[in-house]
Coordinates of C-alpha atoms and ligand atoms in Angstrom, one line a residue:
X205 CA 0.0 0.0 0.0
X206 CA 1.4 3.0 -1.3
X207 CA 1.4 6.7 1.3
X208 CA -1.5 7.3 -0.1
X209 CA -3.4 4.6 0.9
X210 CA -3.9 3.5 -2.9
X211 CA -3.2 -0.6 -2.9
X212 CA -1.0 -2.1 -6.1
X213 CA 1.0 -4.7 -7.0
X214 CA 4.6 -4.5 -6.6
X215 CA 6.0 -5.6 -9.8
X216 CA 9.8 -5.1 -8.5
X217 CA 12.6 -3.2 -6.4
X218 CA 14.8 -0.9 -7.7
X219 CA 17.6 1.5 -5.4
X220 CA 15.3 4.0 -5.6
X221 CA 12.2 2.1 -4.1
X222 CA 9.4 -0.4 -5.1
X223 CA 7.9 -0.4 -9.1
X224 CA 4.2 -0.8 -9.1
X225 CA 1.7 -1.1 -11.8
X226 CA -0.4 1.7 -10.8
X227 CA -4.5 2.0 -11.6
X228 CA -4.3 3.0 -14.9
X229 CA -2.4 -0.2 -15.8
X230 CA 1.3 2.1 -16.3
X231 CA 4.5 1.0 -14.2
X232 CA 5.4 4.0 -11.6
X233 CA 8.3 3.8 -9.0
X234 CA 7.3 4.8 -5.6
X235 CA 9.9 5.2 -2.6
X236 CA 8.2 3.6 0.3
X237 CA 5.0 2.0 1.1
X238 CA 3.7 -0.9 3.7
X239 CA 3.8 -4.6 2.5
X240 CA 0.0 -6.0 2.4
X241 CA 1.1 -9.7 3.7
X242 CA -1.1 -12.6 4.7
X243 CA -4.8 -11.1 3.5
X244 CA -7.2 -14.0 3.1
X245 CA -9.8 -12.3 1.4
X246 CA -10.0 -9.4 -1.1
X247 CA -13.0 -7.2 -2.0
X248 CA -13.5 -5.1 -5.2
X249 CA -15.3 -2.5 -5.3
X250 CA -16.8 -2.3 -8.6
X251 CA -16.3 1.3 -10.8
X252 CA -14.5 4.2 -9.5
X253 CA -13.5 7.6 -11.1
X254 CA -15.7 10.3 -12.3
X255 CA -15.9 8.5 -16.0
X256 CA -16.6 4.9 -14.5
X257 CA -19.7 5.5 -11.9
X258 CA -21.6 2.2 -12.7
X259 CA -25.3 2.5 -12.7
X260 CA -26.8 5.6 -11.5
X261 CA -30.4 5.2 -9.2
X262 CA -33.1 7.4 -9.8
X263 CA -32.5 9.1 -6.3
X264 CA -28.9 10.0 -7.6
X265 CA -26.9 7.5 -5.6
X266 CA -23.8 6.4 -7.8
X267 CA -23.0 2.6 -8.1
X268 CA -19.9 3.6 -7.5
X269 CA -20.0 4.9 -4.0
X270 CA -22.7 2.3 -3.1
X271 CA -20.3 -0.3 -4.1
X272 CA -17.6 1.5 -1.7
X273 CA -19.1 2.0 1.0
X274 CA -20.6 -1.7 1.0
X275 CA -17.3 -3.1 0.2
X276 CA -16.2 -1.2 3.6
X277 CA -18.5 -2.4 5.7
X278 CA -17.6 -5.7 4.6
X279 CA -13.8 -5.0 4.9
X280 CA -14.1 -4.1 8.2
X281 CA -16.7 -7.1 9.6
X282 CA -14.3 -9.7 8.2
X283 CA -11.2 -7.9 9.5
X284 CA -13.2 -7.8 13.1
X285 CA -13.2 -11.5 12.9
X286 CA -9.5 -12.4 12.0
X287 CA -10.1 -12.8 8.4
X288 CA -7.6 -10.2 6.9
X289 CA -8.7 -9.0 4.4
X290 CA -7.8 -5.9 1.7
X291 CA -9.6 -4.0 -1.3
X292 CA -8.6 -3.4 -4.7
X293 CA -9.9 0.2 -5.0
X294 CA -9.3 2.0 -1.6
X295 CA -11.1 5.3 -2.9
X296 CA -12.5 7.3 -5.7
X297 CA -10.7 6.7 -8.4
X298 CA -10.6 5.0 -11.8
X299 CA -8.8 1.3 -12.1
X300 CA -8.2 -1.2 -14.5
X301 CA -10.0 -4.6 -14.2
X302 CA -6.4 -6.5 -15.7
X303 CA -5.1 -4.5 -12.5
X304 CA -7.7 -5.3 -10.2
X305 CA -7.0 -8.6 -11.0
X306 CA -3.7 -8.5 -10.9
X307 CA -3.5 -7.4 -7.7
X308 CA -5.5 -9.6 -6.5
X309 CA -3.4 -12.9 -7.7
X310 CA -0.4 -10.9 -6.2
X311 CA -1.8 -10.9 -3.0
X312 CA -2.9 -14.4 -3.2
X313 CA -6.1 -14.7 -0.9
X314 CA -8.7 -17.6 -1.1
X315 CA -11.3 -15.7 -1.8
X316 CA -11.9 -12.7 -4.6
X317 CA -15.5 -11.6 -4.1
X318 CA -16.4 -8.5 -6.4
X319 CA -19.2 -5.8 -5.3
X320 CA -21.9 -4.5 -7.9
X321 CA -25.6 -2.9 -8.2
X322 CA -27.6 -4.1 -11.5
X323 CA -29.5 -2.0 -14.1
X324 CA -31.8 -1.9 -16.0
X325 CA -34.6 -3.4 -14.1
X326 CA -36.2 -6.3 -15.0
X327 CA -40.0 -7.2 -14.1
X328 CA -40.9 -6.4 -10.5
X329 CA -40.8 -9.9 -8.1
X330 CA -41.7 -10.3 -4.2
X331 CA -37.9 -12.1 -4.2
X332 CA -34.7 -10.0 -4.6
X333 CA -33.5 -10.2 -8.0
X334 CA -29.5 -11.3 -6.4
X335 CA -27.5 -12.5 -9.2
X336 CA -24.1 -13.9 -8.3
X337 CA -21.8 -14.7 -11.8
X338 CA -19.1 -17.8 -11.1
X339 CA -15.9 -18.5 -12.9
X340 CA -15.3 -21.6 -15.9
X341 CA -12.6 -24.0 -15.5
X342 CA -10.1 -24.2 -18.2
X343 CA -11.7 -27.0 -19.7
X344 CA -15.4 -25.3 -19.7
X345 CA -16.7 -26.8 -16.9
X346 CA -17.9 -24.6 -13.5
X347 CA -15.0 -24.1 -11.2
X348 CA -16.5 -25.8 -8.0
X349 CA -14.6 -23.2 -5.7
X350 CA -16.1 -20.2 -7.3
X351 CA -19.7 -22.0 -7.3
X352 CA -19.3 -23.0 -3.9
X353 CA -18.6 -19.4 -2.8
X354 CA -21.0 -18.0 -5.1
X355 CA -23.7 -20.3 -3.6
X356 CA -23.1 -19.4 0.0
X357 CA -22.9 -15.8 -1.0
X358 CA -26.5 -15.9 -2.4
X359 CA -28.2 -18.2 0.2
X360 CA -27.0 -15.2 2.4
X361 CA -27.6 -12.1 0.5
X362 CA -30.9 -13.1 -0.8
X363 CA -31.7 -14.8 2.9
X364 CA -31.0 -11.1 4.2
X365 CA -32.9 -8.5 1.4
X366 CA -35.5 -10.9 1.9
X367 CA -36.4 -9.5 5.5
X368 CA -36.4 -5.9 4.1
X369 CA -40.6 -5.7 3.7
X370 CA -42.6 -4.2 1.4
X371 CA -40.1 -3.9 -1.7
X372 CA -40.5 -5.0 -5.1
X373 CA -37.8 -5.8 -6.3
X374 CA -36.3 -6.3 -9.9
X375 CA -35.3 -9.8 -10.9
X376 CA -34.7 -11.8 -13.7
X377 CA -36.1 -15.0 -14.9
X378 CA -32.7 -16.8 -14.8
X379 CA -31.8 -15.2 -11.6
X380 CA -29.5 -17.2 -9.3
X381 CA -26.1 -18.5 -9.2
X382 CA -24.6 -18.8 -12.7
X383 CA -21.8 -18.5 -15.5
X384 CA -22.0 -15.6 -18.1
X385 CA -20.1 -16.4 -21.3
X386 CA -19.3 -14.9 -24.1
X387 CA -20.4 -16.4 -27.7
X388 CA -16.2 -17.6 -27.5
X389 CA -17.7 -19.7 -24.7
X390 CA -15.5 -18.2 -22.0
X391 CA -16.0 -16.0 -19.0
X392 CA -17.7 -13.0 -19.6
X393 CA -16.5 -10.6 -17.3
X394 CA -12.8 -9.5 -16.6
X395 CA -13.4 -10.0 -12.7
X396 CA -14.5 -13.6 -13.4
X397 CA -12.1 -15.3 -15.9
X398 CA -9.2 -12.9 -15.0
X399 CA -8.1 -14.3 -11.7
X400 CA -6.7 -17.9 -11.2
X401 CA -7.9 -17.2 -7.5
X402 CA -11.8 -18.5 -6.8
X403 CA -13.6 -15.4 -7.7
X404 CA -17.4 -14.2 -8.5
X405 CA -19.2 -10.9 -9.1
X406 CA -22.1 -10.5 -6.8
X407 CA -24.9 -8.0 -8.0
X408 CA -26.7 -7.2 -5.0
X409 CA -29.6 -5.3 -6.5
X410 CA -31.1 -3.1 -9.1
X411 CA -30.2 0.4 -8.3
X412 CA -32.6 1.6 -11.4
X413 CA -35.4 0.3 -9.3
X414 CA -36.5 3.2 -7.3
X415 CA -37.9 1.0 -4.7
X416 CA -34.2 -0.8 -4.5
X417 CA -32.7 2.5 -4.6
X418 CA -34.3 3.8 -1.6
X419 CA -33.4 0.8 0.3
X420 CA -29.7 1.0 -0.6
X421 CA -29.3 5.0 0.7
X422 CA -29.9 3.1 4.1
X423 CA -27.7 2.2 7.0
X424 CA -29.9 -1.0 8.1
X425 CA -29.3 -1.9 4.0
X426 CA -25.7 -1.6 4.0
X427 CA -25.1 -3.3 7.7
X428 CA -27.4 -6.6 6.5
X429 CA -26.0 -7.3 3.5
X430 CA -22.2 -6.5 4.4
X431 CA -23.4 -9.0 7.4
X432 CA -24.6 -11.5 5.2
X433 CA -21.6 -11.0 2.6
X434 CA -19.0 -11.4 6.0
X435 CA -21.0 -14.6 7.1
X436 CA -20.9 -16.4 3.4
X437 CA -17.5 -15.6 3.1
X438 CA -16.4 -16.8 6.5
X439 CA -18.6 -19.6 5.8
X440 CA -16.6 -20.9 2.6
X441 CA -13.6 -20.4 4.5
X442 CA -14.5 -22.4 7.5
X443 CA -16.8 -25.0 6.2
X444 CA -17.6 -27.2 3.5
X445 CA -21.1 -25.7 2.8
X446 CA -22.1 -25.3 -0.5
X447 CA -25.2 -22.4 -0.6
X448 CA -28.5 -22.7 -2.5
X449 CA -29.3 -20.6 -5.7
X450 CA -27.3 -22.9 -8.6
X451 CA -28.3 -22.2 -12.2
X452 CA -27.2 -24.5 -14.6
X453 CA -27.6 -22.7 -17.9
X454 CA -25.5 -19.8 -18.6
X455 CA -26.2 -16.7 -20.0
X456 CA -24.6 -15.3 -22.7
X457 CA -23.7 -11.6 -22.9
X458 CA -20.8 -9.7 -25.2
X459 CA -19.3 -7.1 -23.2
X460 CA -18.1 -4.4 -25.4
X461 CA -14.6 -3.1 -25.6
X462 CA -14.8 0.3 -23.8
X463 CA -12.6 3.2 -24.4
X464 CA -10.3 3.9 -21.8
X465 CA -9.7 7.4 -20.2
X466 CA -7.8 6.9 -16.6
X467 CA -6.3 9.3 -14.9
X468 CA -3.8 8.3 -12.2
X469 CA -4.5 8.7 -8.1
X470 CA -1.3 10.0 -6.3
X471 CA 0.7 7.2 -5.3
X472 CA 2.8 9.5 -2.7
Ligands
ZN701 ZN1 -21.4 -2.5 -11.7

């Protein structure tokens, strides 16, 4: 972690201090910093930046800061239990996915679990809409790691919006635990087929559902779910529980390439 609080990889030393691949994906020399050792778990924060907000809710709230400040919370309940644990995006700023990910394999943890709001909404349902996206072997098959984590993390987060009354929410047909693949047949999204560390994207909720959006401007929203996120996590980590919500088909979804414009966080 660099003076600035801003987490990277170190990539090698020189006399003149550590080389990092910064946010943006360039290489940058900084002169000190403190080693990140021993973290079991890492949470990413989807988004960051003033380009790359995510979803925006009706009531204004940014997927970007909702992510943050959920990703906190969670941070912070498993470090209270002895699970050390670290983020990828430690403010508001813009990074990479290929250096997300590369951080994350760097620091080696058992668990990658990546934090996201959905849009746009899909037909109202009296059961949250949760979806939780696993990772493919290389041979095409589901990686039983990523499902098992994937499972207990929607058994919990779907156990937990579930007591919020009153709400409908926005959820897909094919809502659940499941792959998303590109027509090549292979992992979707960059948080998903990046790492070779088990990793899935949770989407919590649909921010572009004003009921949701309401909900997620709460403190009771953010302290269940990071709850529920901390329990799930603990739970693959400490049992041999598999979770509930499997889906066997994927979905298929072609991400387009997006232009990049990143500027750089002080390092120091
Ligand atoms: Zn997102």
């Amino acid at each position: 972690m660099t003076l600035t609080g801003i987490t990277v990889a170190v990539l090698g030393c020189v006399d003149s201090g550590y080389v990092v691949r910064t946010p943006c994906g360039n290489t940058a020399t900084v002169s000190t910093g403190s080693p990140i050792h021993g973290a079991r778990v890492v949470i990413d924060p989807g988004h960051g930046g003033p380009i790359y907000t995510g979803a925006v809710g009706p009531n204004g709230l940014v997927e970007r800061d909702l992510n943050f400040t959920l990703g906190q919370a969670v941070i912070d309940e498993l470090n209270r239990r002895g699970i050390p644990t670290i983020s990828t995006r430690t403010g508001n700023y813009p990074t990479l996915i290929s250096v997300r990910t590369l951080f994350a394999d760097a620091i080696n943890p058992e668990a990658l679990v990546s934090i996201h709001h959905n849009a746009p909404t899909p037909a109202g349902s009296n059961t949250p809409g949760t979806e939780v996206y696993v990772q493919s072997t290389a041979s095409g098959g589901v990686s039983a790691d990523s499902a098992r984590l994937g499972g207990l993390l929607y058994e919990a987060v779907t156990t937990a919006l579930a007591k919020f009354d009153g709400i409908t929410w926005g959820r897909a047909s094919t809502a659940g635990v499941l792959r998303v693949l590109s027509s090549e047949g292979r992992d979707a999204y960059g948080m998903v087929r990046r790492p070779a560390i088990p990793a899935v994207l949770v989407e919590y909720g649909y921010l572009s559902n004003p009921a949701e959006a309401a909900l997620f401007t709460t403190d009771a929203y953010i302290s269940a779910t990071a709850l529920a996120t901390a329990d799930a996590i603990d739970a693959y980590l400490n049992t041999e529980r598999s979770g509930t919500g499997f889906v066997e088909q994927p979905r298929f979804f072609n991400p387009q390439p997006s232009r990049i414009e990143c500027a750089e966080p002080t390092l120091e």
